[in-house]
PDB file of C-alpha atoms in Angstrom:
ATOM      1  CA  MET A   1      -2.954  20.109  16.979  1.00  0.00           C
ATOM      2  CA  SER A   2      -4.836  19.403  19.845  1.00  0.00           C
ATOM      3  CA  VAL A   3      -6.592  18.900  24.321  1.00  0.00           C
ATOM      4  CA  MET A   4     -19.585   7.158  33.028  1.00  0.00           C
ATOM      5  CA  SER A   5     -20.554   4.543  34.824  1.00  0.00           C
ATOM      6  CA  ALA A   6     -20.702   2.339  31.737  1.00  0.00           C
ATOM      7  CA  ALA A   7     -18.533   2.253  28.637  1.00  0.00           C
ATOM      8  CA  PRO A   8     -19.643   4.921  26.145  1.00  0.00           C
ATOM      9  CA  GLN A   9     -21.813   3.620  23.325  1.00  0.00           C
ATOM     10  CA  PHE A  10     -21.117   5.037  19.870  1.00  0.00           C
ATOM     11  CA  THR A  11     -23.964   6.725  18.088  1.00  0.00           C
ATOM     12  CA  LYS A  12     -23.920   8.541  14.789  1.00  0.00           C
ATOM     13  CA  PRO A  13     -23.802  12.333  14.710  1.00  0.00           C
ATOM     14  CA  LEU A  14     -27.249  13.872  14.894  1.00  0.00           C
ATOM     15  CA  HIS A  15     -27.498  14.724  11.203  1.00  0.00           C
ATOM     16  CA  MET A  16     -27.092  11.025  10.283  1.00  0.00           C
ATOM     17  CA  ARG A  17     -29.640   9.544  12.648  1.00  0.00           C
ATOM     18  CA  SER A  18     -33.044   8.362  11.546  1.00  0.00           C
ATOM     19  CA  PRO A  19     -35.861  10.580  12.759  1.00  0.00           C
ATOM     20  CA  GLY A  20     -37.329   9.253  15.980  1.00  0.00           C
ATOM     21  CA  PRO A  21     -40.950   9.336  17.069  1.00  0.00           C
ATOM     22  CA  ARG A  22     -42.403  12.792  17.174  1.00  0.00           C
ATOM     23  CA  GLY A  23     -42.976  14.278  20.555  1.00  0.00           C
ATOM     24  CA  ARG A  24     -42.297  17.320  22.653  1.00  0.00           C
ATOM     25  CA  ARG A  25     -38.887  17.470  24.269  1.00  0.00           C
ATOM     26  CA  HIS A  26     -39.234  19.189  27.619  1.00  0.00           C
ATOM     27  CA  THR A  27     -35.561  19.149  28.582  1.00  0.00           C
ATOM     28  CA  LEU A  28     -32.273  19.156  26.730  1.00  0.00           C
ATOM     29  CA  PRO A  29     -30.457  15.799  26.621  1.00  0.00           C
ATOM     30  CA  ALA A  30     -27.996  15.384  29.489  1.00  0.00           C
ATOM     31  CA  SER A  31     -25.252  14.348  27.074  1.00  0.00           C
ATOM     32  CA  GLU A  32     -25.281  14.473  23.274  1.00  0.00           C
ATOM     33  CA  PHE A  33     -22.700  13.915  20.530  1.00  0.00           C
ATOM     34  CA  ARG A  34     -23.299  15.430  17.114  1.00  0.00           C
ATOM     35  CA  SER A  35     -21.591  17.006  14.147  1.00  0.00           C
ATOM     36  CA  LEU A  36     -20.980  20.724  14.424  1.00  0.00           C
ATOM     37  CA  SER A  37     -22.371  23.423  12.144  1.00  0.00           C
ATOM     38  CA  PRO A  38     -21.239  26.965  11.274  1.00  0.00           C
ATOM     39  CA  GLU A  39     -23.675  28.169  13.958  1.00  0.00           C
ATOM     40  CA  ASP A  40     -21.455  26.457  16.550  1.00  0.00           C
ATOM     41  CA  ALA A  41     -18.326  28.302  15.375  1.00  0.00           C
ATOM     42  CA  ILE A  42     -18.283  30.989  18.076  1.00  0.00           C
ATOM     43  CA  SER A  43     -18.669  28.453  20.901  1.00  0.00           C
ATOM     44  CA  VAL A  44     -15.925  26.346  19.323  1.00  0.00           C
ATOM     45  CA  PHE A  45     -13.551  29.257  19.005  1.00  0.00           C
ATOM     46  CA  GLU A  46     -14.133  30.479  22.563  1.00  0.00           C
ATOM     47  CA  ILE A  47     -13.109  27.069  23.933  1.00  0.00           C
ATOM     48  CA  GLU A  48     -10.177  26.787  21.548  1.00  0.00           C
ATOM     49  CA  ARG A  49      -8.874  30.294  22.219  1.00  0.00           C
ATOM     50  CA  GLU A  50      -8.782  29.715  25.973  1.00  0.00           C
ATOM     51  CA  ALA A  51      -7.211  26.263  25.605  1.00  0.00           C
ATOM     52  CA  PHE A  52      -4.442  27.182  23.189  1.00  0.00           C
ATOM     53  CA  ILE A  53      -3.649  30.892  23.293  1.00  0.00           C
ATOM     54  CA  SER A  54      -3.188  30.799  27.055  1.00  0.00           C
ATOM     55  CA  VAL A  55      -0.599  28.012  26.614  1.00  0.00           C
ATOM     56  CA  SER A  56       1.208  28.644  23.329  1.00  0.00           C
ATOM     57  CA  GLY A  57      -0.075  31.983  22.062  1.00  0.00           C
ATOM     58  CA  GLU A  58      -1.402  30.316  18.888  1.00  0.00           C
ATOM     59  CA  CYS A  59      -4.694  28.704  17.830  1.00  0.00           C
ATOM     60  CA  PRO A  60      -4.823  25.730  15.460  1.00  0.00           C
ATOM     61  CA  LEU A  61      -7.869  27.345  13.818  1.00  0.00           C
ATOM     62  CA  TYR A  62      -9.046  30.931  14.060  1.00  0.00           C
ATOM     63  CA  LEU A  63     -12.722  31.854  13.851  1.00  0.00           C
ATOM     64  CA  ASP A  64     -12.879  32.267  10.072  1.00  0.00           C
ATOM     65  CA  GLU A  65     -11.063  28.939   9.646  1.00  0.00           C
ATOM     66  CA  VAL A  66     -13.457  27.215  12.045  1.00  0.00           C
ATOM     67  CA  ARG A  67     -16.397  28.503   9.981  1.00  0.00           C
ATOM     68  CA  HIS A  68     -14.574  27.466   6.784  1.00  0.00           C
ATOM     69  CA  PHE A  69     -14.253  23.797   7.814  1.00  0.00           C
ATOM     70  CA  LEU A  70     -17.675  23.592   9.458  1.00  0.00           C
ATOM     71  CA  THR A  71     -19.162  24.795   6.171  1.00  0.00           C
ATOM     72  CA  LEU A  72     -17.109  22.545   3.862  1.00  0.00           C
ATOM     73  CA  CYS A  73     -17.018  19.325   5.890  1.00  0.00           C
ATOM     74  CA  PRO A  74     -19.205  19.427   9.025  1.00  0.00           C
ATOM     75  CA  GLU A  75     -19.457  15.626   8.891  1.00  0.00           C
ATOM     76  CA  LEU A  76     -15.787  15.429   9.916  1.00  0.00           C
ATOM     77  CA  SER A  77     -16.427  17.291  13.171  1.00  0.00           C
ATOM     78  CA  LEU A  78     -17.827  16.013  16.437  1.00  0.00           C
ATOM     79  CA  GLY A  79     -19.081  18.037  19.392  1.00  0.00           C
ATOM     80  CA  TRP A  80     -19.938  16.873  22.894  1.00  0.00           C
ATOM     81  CA  PHE A  81     -22.831  18.803  24.409  1.00  0.00           C
ATOM     82  CA  GLU A  82     -23.958  18.694  28.044  1.00  0.00           C
ATOM     83  CA  GLU A  83     -27.489  20.046  28.474  1.00  0.00           C
ATOM     84  CA  GLY A  84     -27.103  21.948  25.216  1.00  0.00           C
ATOM     85  CA  ARG A  85     -23.716  23.451  26.100  1.00  0.00           C
ATOM     86  CA  LEU A  86     -20.634  22.587  24.025  1.00  0.00           C
ATOM     87  CA  VAL A  87     -17.991  21.100  26.339  1.00  0.00           C
ATOM     88  CA  ALA A  88     -15.544  19.456  23.913  1.00  0.00           C
ATOM     89  CA  PHE A  89     -15.049  19.124  20.165  1.00  0.00           C
ATOM     90  CA  ILE A  90     -12.937  17.775  17.316  1.00  0.00           C
ATOM     91  CA  ILE A  91     -12.644  19.359  13.866  1.00  0.00           C
ATOM     92  CA  GLY A  92     -11.213  17.481  10.891  1.00  0.00           C
ATOM     93  CA  SER A  93     -10.971  17.748   7.109  1.00  0.00           C
ATOM     94  CA  LEU A  94      -9.864  15.478   4.279  1.00  0.00           C
ATOM     95  CA  TRP A  95      -6.297  15.388   3.024  1.00  0.00           C
ATOM     96  CA  ASP A  96      -4.778  13.593   0.024  1.00  0.00           C
ATOM     97  CA  GLN A  97      -1.045  13.347   0.668  1.00  0.00           C
ATOM     98  CA  GLU A  98       1.210  11.077   2.712  1.00  0.00           C
ATOM     99  CA  ARG A  99       2.301  13.771   5.170  1.00  0.00           C
ATOM    100  CA  LEU A 100       0.784  17.003   6.422  1.00  0.00           C
ATOM    101  CA  ASN A 101       2.205  20.250   5.076  1.00  0.00           C
ATOM    102  CA  ALA A 102       1.341  23.942   5.302  1.00  0.00           C
ATOM    103  CA  ASP A 103      -1.512  23.559   2.793  1.00  0.00           C
ATOM    104  CA  ALA A 104      -3.188  20.976   5.029  1.00  0.00           C
ATOM    105  CA  MET A 105      -3.767  23.694   7.618  1.00  0.00           C
ATOM    106  CA  THR A 106      -6.346  25.464   5.437  1.00  0.00           C
ATOM    107  CA  LEU A 107      -7.447  23.075   2.669  1.00  0.00           C
ATOM    108  CA  HIS A 108     -10.130  20.399   2.505  1.00  0.00           C
ATOM    109  CA  LYS A 109      -9.491  17.801  -0.226  1.00  0.00           C
ATOM    110  CA  PRO A 110     -12.906  16.204  -0.929  1.00  0.00           C
ATOM    111  CA  HIS A 111     -11.404  13.153  -2.656  1.00  0.00           C
ATOM    112  CA  GLY A 112      -8.811  12.491   0.028  1.00  0.00           C
ATOM    113  CA  THR A 113      -8.767   9.323   2.118  1.00  0.00           C
ATOM    114  CA  THR A 114      -6.933  10.787   5.118  1.00  0.00           C
ATOM    115  CA  VAL A 115      -8.680  12.755   7.857  1.00  0.00           C
ATOM    116  CA  HIS A 116      -6.531  15.589   9.150  1.00  0.00           C
ATOM    117  CA  ILE A 117      -7.574  16.208  12.751  1.00  0.00           C
ATOM    118  CA  HIS A 118      -6.978  19.918  13.184  1.00  0.00           C
ATOM    119  CA  VAL A 119      -7.965  20.338  16.792  1.00  0.00           C
ATOM    120  CA  LEU A 120      -9.347  18.625  19.872  1.00  0.00           C
ATOM    121  CA  ALA A 121     -10.234  20.917  22.767  1.00  0.00           C
ATOM    122  CA  VAL A 122     -12.147  20.620  26.035  1.00  0.00           C
ATOM    123  CA  HIS A 123     -13.774  23.497  27.926  1.00  0.00           C
ATOM    124  CA  ARG A 124     -11.668  24.472  30.941  1.00  0.00           C
ATOM    125  CA  THR A 125     -14.351  23.519  33.487  1.00  0.00           C
ATOM    126  CA  PHE A 126     -14.590  19.977  32.069  1.00  0.00           C
ATOM    127  CA  ARG A 127     -10.895  19.099  31.890  1.00  0.00           C
ATOM    128  CA  GLN A 128      -9.221  16.334  33.895  1.00  0.00           C
ATOM    129  CA  GLN A 129     -12.386  14.225  33.551  1.00  0.00           C
ATOM    130  CA  GLY A 130     -11.323  11.998  30.648  1.00  0.00           C
ATOM    131  CA  LYS A 131     -13.585  13.766  28.184  1.00  0.00           C
ATOM    132  CA  GLY A 132     -10.849  14.274  25.589  1.00  0.00           C
ATOM    133  CA  SER A 133     -10.077  10.555  25.481  1.00  0.00           C
ATOM    134  CA  ILE A 134     -13.760   9.581  25.287  1.00  0.00           C
ATOM    135  CA  LEU A 135     -14.427  12.071  22.497  1.00  0.00           C
ATOM    136  CA  MET A 136     -11.435  10.868  20.482  1.00  0.00           C
ATOM    137  CA  TRP A 137     -12.560   7.246  20.923  1.00  0.00           C
ATOM    138  CA  ARG A 138     -16.017   8.077  19.613  1.00  0.00           C
ATOM    139  CA  TYR A 139     -14.582  10.084  16.735  1.00  0.00           C
ATOM    140  CA  LEU A 140     -12.334   7.229  15.620  1.00  0.00           C
ATOM    141  CA  GLN A 141     -15.282   4.819  15.821  1.00  0.00           C
ATOM    142  CA  TYR A 142     -17.234   7.204  13.613  1.00  0.00           C
ATOM    143  CA  LEU A 143     -14.401   7.368  11.072  1.00  0.00           C
ATOM    144  CA  ARG A 144     -14.583   3.570  10.758  1.00  0.00           C
ATOM    145  CA  CYS A 145     -18.132   4.041   9.490  1.00  0.00           C
ATOM    146  CA  LEU A 146     -16.912   6.198   6.579  1.00  0.00           C
ATOM    147  CA  PRO A 147     -15.816   3.824   3.789  1.00  0.00           C
ATOM    148  CA  TYR A 148     -13.593   6.402   2.092  1.00  0.00           C
ATOM    149  CA  VAL A 149     -11.449   7.052   5.189  1.00  0.00           C
ATOM    150  CA  ARG A 150      -8.253   5.028   5.437  1.00  0.00           C
ATOM    151  CA  ARG A 151      -6.327   6.838   8.160  1.00  0.00           C
ATOM    152  CA  ALA A 152      -6.188   9.880  10.410  1.00  0.00           C
ATOM    153  CA  LEU A 153      -3.260  12.267  10.839  1.00  0.00           C
ATOM    154  CA  LEU A 154      -2.620  14.975  13.385  1.00  0.00           C
ATOM    155  CA  MET A 155       0.245  17.075  14.657  1.00  0.00           C
ATOM    156  CA  CYS A 156       0.825  17.939  18.288  1.00  0.00           C
ATOM    157  CA  GLU A 157       3.424  19.252  20.677  1.00  0.00           C
ATOM    158  CA  ASP A 158       5.767  16.791  22.403  1.00  0.00           C
ATOM    159  CA  PHE A 159       3.926  16.780  25.724  1.00  0.00           C
ATOM    160  CA  LEU A 160       0.690  15.589  24.057  1.00  0.00           C
ATOM    161  CA  VAL A 161       2.262  12.553  22.357  1.00  0.00           C
ATOM    162  CA  PRO A 162       1.421  10.130  25.234  1.00  0.00           C
ATOM    163  CA  PHE A 163      -2.222  11.263  25.217  1.00  0.00           C
ATOM    164  CA  TYR A 164      -2.627  10.418  21.533  1.00  0.00           C
ATOM    165  CA  GLN A 165      -0.647   7.194  21.841  1.00  0.00           C
ATOM    166  CA  LYS A 166      -3.250   6.011  24.353  1.00  0.00           C
ATOM    167  CA  SER A 167      -5.869   6.551  21.630  1.00  0.00           C
ATOM    168  CA  GLY A 168      -3.898   4.355  19.207  1.00  0.00           C
ATOM    169  CA  PHE A 169      -1.892   6.965  17.303  1.00  0.00           C
ATOM    170  CA  LYS A 170       1.705   6.213  16.351  1.00  0.00           C
ATOM    171  CA  VAL A 171       4.549   8.710  16.041  1.00  0.00           C
ATOM    172  CA  ARG A 172       5.706   9.391  12.478  1.00  0.00           C
ATOM    173  CA  GLY A 173       8.386  11.882  13.379  1.00  0.00           C
ATOM    174  CA  PRO A 174       8.783  15.662  13.263  1.00  0.00           C
ATOM    175  CA  SER A 175       6.057  17.501  11.363  1.00  0.00           C
ATOM    176  CA  GLN A 176       6.947  19.513   8.272  1.00  0.00           C
ATOM    177  CA  VAL A 177       4.740  22.276   9.688  1.00  0.00           C
ATOM    178  CA  THR A 178       5.964  24.914  12.124  1.00  0.00           C
ATOM    179  CA  VAL A 179       4.074  27.872  13.575  1.00  0.00           C
ATOM    180  CA  GLY A 180       6.453  30.614  14.627  1.00  0.00           C
ATOM    181  CA  PRO A 181       8.829  29.023  17.137  1.00  0.00           C
ATOM    182  CA  LEU A 182       6.522  26.024  17.705  1.00  0.00           C
ATOM    183  CA  THR A 183       7.428  22.612  16.300  1.00  0.00           C
ATOM    184  CA  PHE A 184       5.212  19.527  16.250  1.00  0.00           C
ATOM    185  CA  ILE A 185       5.192  15.746  16.058  1.00  0.00           C
ATOM    186  CA  GLU A 186       3.100  14.109  13.328  1.00  0.00           C
ATOM    187  CA  MET A 187       1.005  11.118  14.422  1.00  0.00           C
ATOM    188  CA  LEU A 188      -0.922   8.482  12.472  1.00  0.00           C
ATOM    189  CA  HIS A 189      -3.927   6.292  13.233  1.00  0.00           C
ATOM    190  CA  THR A 190      -4.800   3.623  10.675  1.00  0.00           C
ATOM    191  CA  VAL A 191      -8.546   3.145  10.243  1.00  0.00           C
ATOM    192  CA  ARG A 192      -9.202  -0.561   9.706  1.00  0.00           C
ATOM    193  CA  GLY A 193     -12.083  -2.992   9.407  1.00  0.00           C
ATOM    194  CA  HIS A 194     -14.502  -0.981   7.265  1.00  0.00           C
ATOM    195  CA  ALA A 195     -16.586  -3.929   6.095  1.00  0.00           C
ATOM    196  CA  PHE A 196     -16.781  -5.477   9.565  1.00  0.00           C
ATOM    197  CA  MET A 197     -17.752  -2.227  11.186  1.00  0.00           C
ATOM    198  CA  ARG A 198     -20.419  -1.488   8.596  1.00  0.00           C
ATOM    199  CA  ARG A 199     -21.996  -4.904   9.151  1.00  0.00           C
ATOM    200  CA  ASN A 200     -21.912  -4.813  12.915  1.00  0.00           C
ATOM    201  CA  SER A 201     -22.140  -1.230  14.144  1.00  0.00           C
ATOM    202  CA  GLY A 202     -25.160   0.138  12.328  1.00  0.00           C
ATOM    203  CA  CYS A 203     -22.990   2.304  10.087  1.00  0.00           C
TER     204      CYS A 203
END
């Protein structure tokens, strides 16, 4: 339920990287991708609230739900930070059924093989710069490094379908989930090539 001069190079979220050489960092990295933590929840929710409530009056995840998923499965989130400031993020959890239903909105199924992408949002001052597409590309590359993930599902409003199709998602039809008067389209991305990606991408 979601929103460079060279091609972006995928790197693992910060918590999965090998420690580098010790040294004093004098400045924050210009651009950094890493998994989110419960400490990021307020920044996440502030971006999400502005992006969604102003448009539809509803949030995919409210603050307690953001904290819930960032505690249970932080490895299925990805944040984009510019000079230490969160500018865009994705939050996902695991699901174990063929289609999304109301339970998928709040549950994390640790033995599932489907990633339910709950939300993608970009800070208002960084929109219309392609950041959402770049972040989704990196997230899907990361999912290919997780051997237990077979596919990703999300639900979105009609006007966002072309955005997700450009990232390789396919329409499955109307979602079983509704939120008040809002209806959604369910979309699927099949995660392929686990063995190849593990051998060749440093996963």
